[in-house]
Tab-separated table of C-alpha atoms in Angstrom:
chain	number	residue	atom	x	y	z
A	1	MET	CA	0.293	0.179	0.194
A	2	ARG	CA	1.489	3.369	-1.289
A	3	LEU	CA	0.634	6.088	1.514
A	4	LYS	CA	1.315	9.784	1.340
A	5	TYR	CA	3.012	11.785	4.044
A	6	LEU	CA	1.447	14.559	5.652
A	7	PHE	CA	3.273	17.488	6.751
A	8	PRO	CA	2.977	20.032	9.652
A	9	VAL	CA	2.989	23.674	8.101
A	10	LEU	CA	3.685	26.328	10.017
A	11	VAL	CA	1.973	29.751	8.898
A	12	ALA	CA	2.639	32.991	10.364
A	13	PHE	CA	2.071	36.611	9.865
A	14	LEU	CA	5.354	39.040	10.272
A	15	VAL	CA	4.702	42.665	10.814
A	16	PHE	CA	7.411	44.942	10.439
A	17	THR	CA	8.437	48.201	9.011
A	18	CYS	CA	9.376	48.359	5.160
A	19	ASP	CA	11.862	50.644	3.606
A	20	SER	CA	10.177	51.961	0.213
A	21	ASP	CA	12.061	49.702	-2.138
A	22	LYS	CA	10.496	46.877	-0.114
A	23	GLU	CA	6.690	47.937	0.261
A	24	GLY	CA	4.362	45.308	-0.280
A	25	MET	CA	6.859	42.921	0.687
A	26	GLU	CA	7.651	40.706	3.702
A	27	LEU	CA	10.703	39.042	5.204
A	28	VAL	CA	10.262	35.318	6.369
A	29	GLN	CA	11.763	32.474	7.331
A	30	VAL	CA	11.748	29.591	4.781
A	31	ALA	CA	12.544	26.236	5.579
A	32	THR	CA	13.961	23.898	2.825
A	33	PRO	CA	13.785	20.065	3.388
A	34	GLU	CA	17.172	18.289	3.313
A	35	ILE	CA	16.249	15.037	1.444
A	36	MET	CA	17.907	11.621	1.042
A	37	SER	CA	16.600	8.403	-1.056
A	38	LYS	CA	15.086	5.788	0.953
A	39	ALA	CA	17.487	3.215	-0.478
A	40	GLU	CA	20.363	5.385	1.243
A	41	PHE	CA	18.325	6.085	4.571
A	42	ARG	CA	17.647	2.371	5.209
A	43	LYS	CA	21.189	1.457	4.934
A	44	MET	CA	21.787	3.691	8.228
A	45	VAL	CA	20.520	1.162	10.927
A	46	GLU	CA	23.700	-0.284	12.565
A	47	VAL	CA	24.292	-1.347	16.164
A	48	THR	CA	27.030	0.405	17.759
A	49	LYS	CA	29.082	0.956	21.149
A	50	PRO	CA	27.819	3.331	23.503
A	51	CYS	CA	27.988	7.133	22.703
A	52	PRO	CA	27.175	10.205	24.655
A	53	MET	CA	23.696	11.635	23.774
A	54	GLU	CA	22.952	15.110	22.267
A	55	GLU	CA	18.916	15.216	22.739
A	56	ILE	CA	16.764	12.940	24.846
A	57	GLY	CA	13.864	11.403	23.676
A	58	LYS	CA	11.656	8.586	25.152
A	59	ILE	CA	12.152	6.284	27.889
A	60	TYR	CA	11.160	2.332	27.971
A	61	ALA	CA	11.895	-0.135	30.613
A	62	TYR	CA	11.993	-4.137	29.948
A	63	ARG	CA	13.110	-6.533	32.548
A	64	ASN	CA	16.569	-5.274	33.725
A	65	TYR	CA	17.231	-2.998	30.801
A	66	ILE	CA	16.185	0.663	30.080
A	67	PHE	CA	16.102	2.017	26.145
A	68	ILE	CA	16.097	5.720	25.792
A	69	GLY	CA	15.827	7.289	22.740
A	70	GLU	CA	17.765	10.079	21.089
A	71	VAL	CA	15.718	12.321	19.079
A	72	ASP	CA	15.763	10.945	15.733
A	73	GLU	CA	19.110	9.199	16.086
A	74	GLY	CA	18.085	5.988	17.869
A	75	ILE	CA	18.027	3.940	20.824
A	76	HIS	CA	20.381	4.116	23.717
A	77	VAL	CA	20.589	0.386	25.673
A	78	ILE	CA	21.444	0.474	29.359
A	79	ASP	CA	21.631	-2.408	31.644
A	80	ASN	CA	19.858	-1.430	34.848
A	81	SER	CA	20.640	-4.715	36.594
A	82	ASN	CA	22.439	-2.275	39.252
A	83	PRO	CA	20.394	0.690	39.485
A	84	VAL	CA	22.944	2.521	41.890
A	85	PHE	CA	25.473	2.148	38.619
A	86	PRO	CA	23.337	1.932	35.332
A	87	LYS	CA	25.811	0.920	32.581
A	88	LYS	CA	25.604	1.953	28.754
A	89	ILE	CA	26.087	-0.972	26.559
A	90	LYS	CA	24.861	-0.338	23.180
A	91	PHE	CA	23.526	2.086	20.726
A	92	ILE	CA	21.046	0.977	18.023
A	93	LYS	CA	21.580	3.551	15.226
A	94	ILE	CA	17.946	4.473	13.711
A	95	PRO	CA	17.480	7.471	11.677
A	96	LYS	CA	14.289	9.286	12.384
A	97	ASN	CA	13.217	7.016	15.325
A	98	GLU	CA	10.615	8.310	17.361
A	99	ASP	CA	9.173	5.107	19.563
A	100	VAL	CA	10.255	1.770	20.694
A	101	SER	CA	8.407	-1.178	22.458
A	102	VAL	CA	9.589	-4.837	23.520
A	103	LYS	CA	7.943	-8.107	23.864
A	104	ASP	CA	9.829	-11.572	24.308
A	105	ASP	CA	13.231	-10.168	23.125
A	106	ILE	CA	11.590	-8.543	20.241
A	107	LEU	CA	12.054	-4.997	19.897
A	108	TYR	CA	10.007	-2.955	17.620
A	109	ALA	CA	11.127	0.588	16.468
A	110	ASP	CA	10.034	3.000	13.898
A	111	SER	CA	12.285	4.650	11.439
A	112	ALA	CA	10.437	7.294	9.467
A	113	SER	CA	7.870	5.250	7.535
A	114	ASP	CA	9.173	1.845	8.433
A	115	LEU	CA	8.803	-0.490	11.302
A	116	LEU	CA	11.946	-2.345	12.353
A	117	ALA	CA	11.986	-5.587	14.379
A	118	PHE	CA	15.138	-6.556	16.647
A	119	ASP	CA	16.341	-9.700	18.075
A	120	ILE	CA	17.518	-8.480	21.448
A	121	SER	CA	17.590	-11.775	23.077
A	122	ASP	CA	21.665	-11.127	23.522
A	123	LEU	CA	21.753	-7.444	23.888
A	124	TYR	CA	25.273	-7.623	23.371
A	125	SER	CA	24.516	-9.100	20.127
A	126	ILE	CA	21.656	-7.127	18.759
A	127	LYS	CA	20.328	-8.272	15.144
A	128	LEU	CA	17.823	-6.407	13.056
A	129	ILE	CA	15.706	-9.254	11.764
A	130	GLU	CA	12.847	-7.844	9.923
A	131	ARG	CA	11.543	-4.175	8.045
A	132	LEU	CA	8.300	-3.386	7.109
A	133	GLU	CA	8.699	-0.618	4.632
A	134	ASP	CA	6.141	2.360	4.056
A	135	VAL	CA	3.792	1.385	6.964
A	136	PHE	CA	3.522	4.616	8.584
A	137	ASP	CA	1.717	7.318	6.832
A	138	ILE	CA	2.186	10.479	8.862
A	139	TYR	CA	5.370	11.642	10.955
A	140	ASN	CA	5.989	14.787	12.175
A	141	TYR	CA	9.242	15.990	10.119
A	142	ASP	CA	10.265	18.678	13.066
A	143	VAL	CA	9.922	21.724	10.769
A	144	PRO	CA	11.871	24.463	12.730
A	145	LEU	CA	9.512	26.236	15.053
A	146	GLU	CA	10.833	29.754	13.571
A	147	ALA	CA	10.103	28.679	9.792
A	148	GLN	CA	6.917	30.652	8.648
A	149	ARG	CA	6.979	28.903	5.041
A	150	ILE	CA	7.868	25.411	3.800
A	151	GLU	CA	9.463	25.264	0.107
A	152	TYR	CA	10.412	22.093	-1.383
A	153	ALA	CA	11.044	21.089	-5.056
A	154	ASN	CA	11.883	17.646	-6.491
A	155	PHE	CA	10.694	15.731	-3.178
A	156	ASN	CA	9.256	12.443	-4.269
A	157	TYR	CA	7.686	10.589	-1.453
A	158	GLU	CA	7.974	7.140	-2.817
A	159	THR	CA	11.405	7.158	-3.307
A	160	ASP	CA	12.702	9.811	-0.796
A	161	VAL	CA	12.517	10.641	2.995
A	162	ILE	CA	13.409	14.122	4.761
A	163	VAL	CA	15.949	13.957	6.957
A	164	GLY	CA	16.531	17.667	8.022
A	165	TRP	CA	15.744	21.436	7.359
A	166	LYS	CA	17.543	24.171	6.371
A	167	VAL	CA	16.333	27.713	7.329
A	168	SER	CA	16.900	30.715	5.541
A	169	SER	CA	15.447	34.521	5.089
A	170	LYS	CA	13.882	35.276	1.755
A	171	TRP	CA	11.851	38.687	0.686
A	172	ARG	CA	8.488	37.559	-0.601
A	173	GLU	CA	5.436	39.480	-1.799
A	174	LYS	CA	3.100	39.782	1.409
A	175	ILE	CA	0.831	36.925	1.553
A	176	TYR	CA	-1.826	37.076	4.521
A	177	TRP	CA	-2.754	33.343	4.691
A	178	GLU	CA	-0.991	30.490	2.474
A	179	ALA	CA	-1.495	26.630	2.450
A	180	THR	CA	2.048	25.647	0.815
A	181	GLY	CA	1.549	23.140	-1.791
A	182	GLY	CA	-1.554	21.822	-0.401
A	183	LEU	CA	0.250	19.941	2.400
A	184	MET	CA	-1.975	21.233	5.051
A	185	ASN	CA	-5.249	19.838	4.353
A	186	ASP	CA	-4.773	16.834	6.636
A	187	ALA	CA	-2.115	17.948	8.654
A	188	PHE	CA	-4.794	19.169	10.782
A	189	SER	CA	-7.165	16.544	9.982
A	190	GLY	CA	12.060	-13.980	31.331
A	191	GLY	CA	10.643	-17.616	31.574
A	192	ALA	CA	7.490	-19.367	30.199
A	193	GLU	CA	5.316	-16.500	30.450
A	194	SER	CA	5.032	-13.413	27.946
A	195	THR	CA	7.047	-10.456	28.955
A	196	THR	CA	6.162	-6.788	27.823
A	197	GLY	CA	7.879	-3.763	28.614
A	198	VAL	CA	6.575	-0.798	29.411
A	199	GLY	CA	6.910	3.047	28.023
A	200	GLY	CA	6.452	6.566	29.661
A	201	SER	CA	3.141	8.786	28.990
A	202	LEU	CA	4.780	10.072	25.922
A	203	ALA	CA	4.571	7.006	24.028
A	204	ARG	CA	3.030	6.369	20.668
A	205	PHE	CA	3.267	2.635	20.720
A	206	GLN	CA	1.477	0.225	22.760
A	207	ILE	CA	1.723	-3.668	22.561
A	208	VAL	CA	-1.897	-5.134	23.747
A	209	ASP	CA	-1.539	-9.214	23.840
A	210	ASN	CA	-1.071	-10.277	20.034
A	211	TYR	CA	-1.184	-6.472	18.676
A	212	LEU	CA	1.206	-3.582	18.622
A	213	TYR	CA	-0.718	-0.086	18.127
A	214	ALA	CA	1.544	2.656	16.502
A	215	VAL	CA	-0.537	6.192	16.351
A	216	GLY	CA	0.518	9.076	14.355
A	217	ARG	CA	-0.787	12.624	13.843
A	218	SER	CA	-4.360	11.399	12.652
A	219	GLU	CA	-3.996	7.505	12.029
A	220	MET	CA	-3.024	4.345	13.777
A	221	SER	CA	-1.125	1.758	12.282
A	222	ILE	CA	-2.103	-1.750	13.796
A	223	PHE	CA	0.209	-4.913	13.526
A	224	ASN	CA	-0.211	-8.285	14.154
A	225	ILE	CA	2.713	-9.497	16.384
A	226	GLN	CA	1.401	-13.419	16.864
A	227	GLU	CA	4.726	-14.000	14.983
A	228	LEU	CA	6.897	-11.787	17.009
A	229	SER	CA	9.532	-11.866	14.453
A	230	ALA	CA	7.656	-11.475	11.473
A	231	PRO	CA	5.060	-8.637	12.184
A	232	THR	CA	2.471	-7.990	9.653
A	233	LEU	CA	0.471	-4.901	9.005
A	234	GLU	CA	-3.192	-5.398	9.580
A	235	VAL	CA	-4.933	-2.052	9.047
A	236	ILE	CA	-4.369	1.465	9.133
A	237	GLN	CA	-7.453	3.847	10.348
A	238	SER	CA	-8.101	7.249	10.962
A	239	VAL	CA	-8.156	8.022	14.736
A	240	GLY	CA	-8.356	12.058	15.001
A	241	TRP	CA	-6.513	15.004	14.847
A	242	ASN	CA	-2.967	15.606	15.654
A	243	ILE	CA	-2.331	12.878	17.777
A	244	GLU	CA	0.689	13.007	20.324
A	245	THR	CA	0.509	10.129	22.706
A	246	MET	CA	-1.258	7.058	23.645
A	247	PHE	CA	-2.271	5.091	26.731
A	248	HIS	CA	-3.593	1.836	27.347
A	249	VAL	CA	-5.362	0.244	30.554
A	250	ASP	CA	-8.477	-1.915	30.844
A	251	ASN	CA	-9.308	-2.702	26.946
A	252	TYR	CA	-9.150	0.831	26.196
A	253	LEU	CA	-6.683	3.093	24.236
A	254	TYR	CA	-6.466	6.835	25.211
A	255	LEU	CA	-5.185	8.785	22.854
A	256	GLY	CA	-3.770	12.490	23.830
A	257	SER	CA	-4.007	15.148	21.143
A	258	THR	CA	-3.088	19.106	21.057
A	259	ASN	CA	-7.028	19.327	21.456
A	260	GLY	CA	-8.142	16.696	23.626
A	261	MET	CA	-8.209	13.013	24.434
A	262	TYR	CA	-9.924	10.181	22.241
A	263	ILE	CA	-10.982	7.402	23.510
A	264	TYR	CA	-11.054	3.514	21.669
A	265	SER	CA	-12.254	0.311	22.585
A	266	LEU	CA	-10.472	-2.805	21.929
A	267	ASN	CA	-13.220	-5.173	22.024
A	268	GLU	CA	-12.193	-5.713	18.638
A	269	PRO	CA	-8.324	-5.623	18.783
A	270	VAL	CA	-7.598	-5.610	14.895
A	271	ARG	CA	-9.946	-2.565	14.434
A	272	PRO	CA	-10.214	-0.086	17.855
A	273	GLU	CA	-13.588	1.302	17.930
A	274	TYR	CA	-13.974	4.863	18.611
A	275	VAL	CA	-16.001	5.812	21.830
A	276	SER	CA	-15.736	9.296	22.555
A	277	GLU	CA	-13.726	12.555	22.774
A	278	PHE	CA	-12.791	15.374	25.077
A	279	ILE	CA	-12.096	18.585	23.949
A	280	HIS	CA	-10.106	21.178	25.678
A	281	TRP	CA	-8.172	24.098	24.683
A	282	GLN	CA	-5.059	23.559	22.266
A	283	GLY	CA	-1.688	22.334	24.246
A	284	CYS	CA	0.574	19.659	23.942
A	285	ASP	CA	-1.330	16.497	25.707
A	286	PRO	CA	0.040	13.260	27.332
A	287	VAL	CA	-2.479	11.059	29.260
A	288	VAL	CA	-2.249	8.366	31.967
A	289	VAL	CA	-5.669	6.678	33.444
A	290	ASP	CA	-6.232	5.104	36.543
A	291	GLY	CA	-9.568	3.816	37.621
A	292	ASN	CA	-12.536	6.220	36.471
A	293	TYR	CA	-10.125	9.272	35.946
A	294	ALA	CA	-7.881	10.331	33.407
A	295	TYR	CA	-4.907	12.918	33.883
A	296	LEU	CA	-3.851	15.526	31.350
A	297	THR	CA	-1.157	17.638	31.409
A	298	LEU	CA	-1.412	20.717	28.687
A	299	ARG	CA	1.670	22.649	27.800
A	300	GLY	CA	1.243	26.141	26.741
A	301	GLY	CA	3.809	28.991	25.796
A	302	ASN	CA	4.819	27.124	22.527
A	303	PHE	CA	3.717	25.841	19.353
A	304	CYS	CA	0.906	24.026	20.989
A	305	GLY	CA	-1.102	26.872	20.802
A	306	GLN	CA	-1.988	28.333	24.326
A	307	LEU	CA	-0.092	30.219	27.263
A	308	GLU	CA	-1.699	28.508	30.296
A	309	SER	CA	-0.029	25.239	31.431
A	310	VAL	CA	-2.286	23.025	33.426
A	311	LEU	CA	-3.227	19.478	34.801
A	312	GLU	CA	-6.894	18.059	34.104
A	313	VAL	CA	-8.456	15.611	35.780
A	314	ILE	CA	-11.203	13.818	33.563
A	315	ASP	CA	-14.026	11.744	34.822
A	316	VAL	CA	-14.022	8.613	32.478
A	317	SER	CA	-16.403	6.253	34.587
A	318	ASP	CA	-18.896	6.963	31.490
A	319	LYS	CA	-16.712	6.113	28.547
A	320	SER	CA	-19.039	7.616	26.177
A	321	ASN	CA	-19.196	10.824	28.015
A	322	PRO	CA	-16.077	12.278	29.539
A	323	GLU	CA	-16.328	15.268	31.653
A	324	LEU	CA	-13.493	17.887	33.225
A	325	ALA	CA	-13.801	17.012	36.942
A	326	ALA	CA	-11.058	19.177	38.059
A	327	ARG	CA	-8.011	21.721	36.740
A	328	TYR	CA	-4.609	22.750	38.232
A	329	SER	CA	-1.860	25.206	37.270
A	330	LEU	CA	1.451	24.063	36.587
A	331	ASP	CA	4.295	25.498	34.702
A	332	ASN	CA	5.676	23.864	32.161
A	333	PRO	CA	4.455	19.804	32.202
A	334	TYR	CA	5.422	17.429	30.099
A	335	GLY	CA	4.899	13.473	31.073
A	336	LEU	CA	3.193	12.104	34.102
A	337	GLY	CA	2.726	8.691	35.916
A	338	ILE	CA	0.516	6.859	38.446
A	339	LYS	CA	1.875	4.488	41.471
A	340	ASP	CA	-0.963	3.605	43.883
A	341	ASP	CA	-2.264	6.812	45.062
A	342	VAL	CA	0.527	9.059	43.908
A	343	LEU	CA	0.434	10.961	40.793
A	344	TYR	CA	4.076	11.835	39.583
A	345	VAL	CA	4.074	14.851	37.311
A	346	CYS	CA	7.300	16.165	35.200
A	347	ASP	CA	6.860	19.869	35.202
A	348	GLY	CA	9.836	20.878	32.971
A	349	THR	CA	12.466	23.162	34.612
A	350	SER	CA	10.132	23.268	37.622
A	351	GLY	CA	10.835	19.529	38.566
A	352	LEU	CA	9.099	16.850	39.498
A	353	LYS	CA	5.801	17.189	41.484
A	354	LEU	CA	4.277	14.653	43.584
A	355	PHE	CA	0.516	14.693	44.273
A	356	ASP	CA	-1.674	12.470	46.549
A	357	LYS	CA	-4.507	11.526	44.224
A	358	SER	CA	-6.606	9.660	46.868
A	359	ASP	CA	-9.378	12.410	46.137
A	360	PRO	CA	-8.758	12.975	42.538
A	361	LEU	CA	-10.950	16.149	42.754
A	362	ASN	CA	-8.851	17.287	45.357
A	363	LEU	CA	-5.268	16.855	44.498
A	364	ASN	CA	-2.713	17.812	47.429
A	365	MET	CA	0.810	18.322	46.665
A	366	LEU	CA	3.215	15.764	48.569
A	367	GLY	CA	6.646	17.095	47.156
A	368	ASN	CA	8.572	19.039	44.701
A	369	LEU	CA	11.899	17.892	43.746
A	370	LYS	CA	13.233	20.980	42.087
A	371	ASP	CA	16.780	22.055	40.462
A	372	ILE	CA	16.182	18.983	37.946
A	373	GLN	CA	14.803	19.287	34.643
A	374	SER	CA	11.881	16.383	34.228
A	375	LYS	CA	10.379	15.065	30.828
A	376	ASP	CA	8.916	11.854	31.383
A	377	VAL	CA	8.493	9.020	34.037
A	378	ILE	CA	7.690	5.121	34.433
A	379	PRO	CA	6.293	4.188	37.862
A	380	LEU	CA	7.787	0.554	37.848
A	381	GLU	CA	6.828	-1.706	40.799
A	382	ASN	CA	9.926	-1.049	43.036
A	383	SER	CA	11.033	1.940	41.673
A	384	LEU	CA	10.558	5.249	39.572
A	385	LEU	CA	12.332	6.019	36.388
A	386	MET	CA	12.502	9.596	35.309
A	387	ILE	CA	14.339	11.127	32.426
A	388	GLY	CA	15.288	14.666	31.847
A	389	GLY	CA	17.983	17.084	31.311
A	390	ASN	CA	19.723	14.130	29.373
A	391	THR	CA	19.843	12.449	32.751
A	392	LEU	CA	18.317	9.272	33.915
A	393	TYR	CA	17.063	9.345	37.449
A	394	GLN	CA	15.718	6.578	39.878
A	395	TYR	CA	14.149	6.768	42.775
A	396	GLU	CA	13.032	4.488	45.719
A	397	TYR	CA	9.434	4.990	46.694
A	398	LEU	CA	9.005	6.314	50.362
A	399	GLU	CA	5.618	6.585	52.144
A	400	ASN	CA	4.996	10.121	51.069
A	401	GLY	CA	7.732	10.812	48.707
A	402	VAL	CA	10.959	9.222	46.816
A	403	LYS	CA	14.323	8.819	47.672
A	404	LEU	CA	17.043	9.412	45.108
A	405	ILE	CA	18.826	6.059	43.865
A	406	SER	CA	20.995	7.498	41.056
A	407	ALA	CA	21.291	10.024	38.624
A	408	PHE	CA	23.299	8.840	35.532
A	409	SER	CA	24.274	11.357	32.868
A	410	LEU	CA	23.429	10.256	29.267
A	411	ASN	CA	26.133	12.752	27.997
């Protein structure tokens, strides 16, 4: 199946004072894509020795190992057998990688439009065993935020892939609204038992039984992984608008988007069924769910569209009619997680905040770990994992707080 990529387009007005010979013109920041052939792009996957991290991505835990993504570059593999002294052991170079999931020693990762499967039964000898080409329809190609226009030529989505952007200033005739090249049209639209890892709240991948669900900006790709080493694409379906994250619990998928939360039932695993949606103002939006309540963070002050940053508590006891139950102010939140009656919220440069959620409608702050940068958390059974500022933090649970086990620099 040939699927056409959809690109986000940033459109803005630029108001300034022109000199006489620039009247009717405007100076705009134009992004031009850097293009590579898919054939060359697909040769770039390799497993290398450990290396420093430049920009931290997402976090995933599996058995005694932690996988930490580096934005667009690949996955750092960390042996966490001794949480006091975690150790980098490998780097899986995967260009344009965003997410990872693992089941029974098979690691699935995206690489732009492709799904890759790796055998990690021996993490000192990781092997690429399968590649499904052109199975992802929509990817955020990370257009630079300062770009006001996108211009491209000679780009063939069948044979090429965008690997970066070059931004330059150009004088153009003043235009007050423009949808470049028509690209905006849809941009808004172990043992014997099976072992599956766990990701943070920023994840776009979820493994549920024999299926891998991978969500893009408005579509979900569903893979049958009953035969783990040979995944097959079952279906691609539309699921909402500007989806960013996905959370699974109790046979439901909760999709966090920049304008709300979508709920899908997995009664038919191969074709998730839309149940309802909760709409809020526009903002970056991961979501986690516990019992009758969903917890969403909305981060403003950026391209997501709003200035205010908040934590919303949504009553989802009636899945067909989710309702706002409470709202709390935050500074610049990212990921969040739940363990028992404690809600852990990564509030960016304001640190990690701990809330007593025994009464979801009246959250009480238990503590605030300041002087650290927090991005996402994974509350494991015996410890809390957190990433931020290119550092992996691990904490021991206390009765009303946490105690630092280690802070491991990824640089």
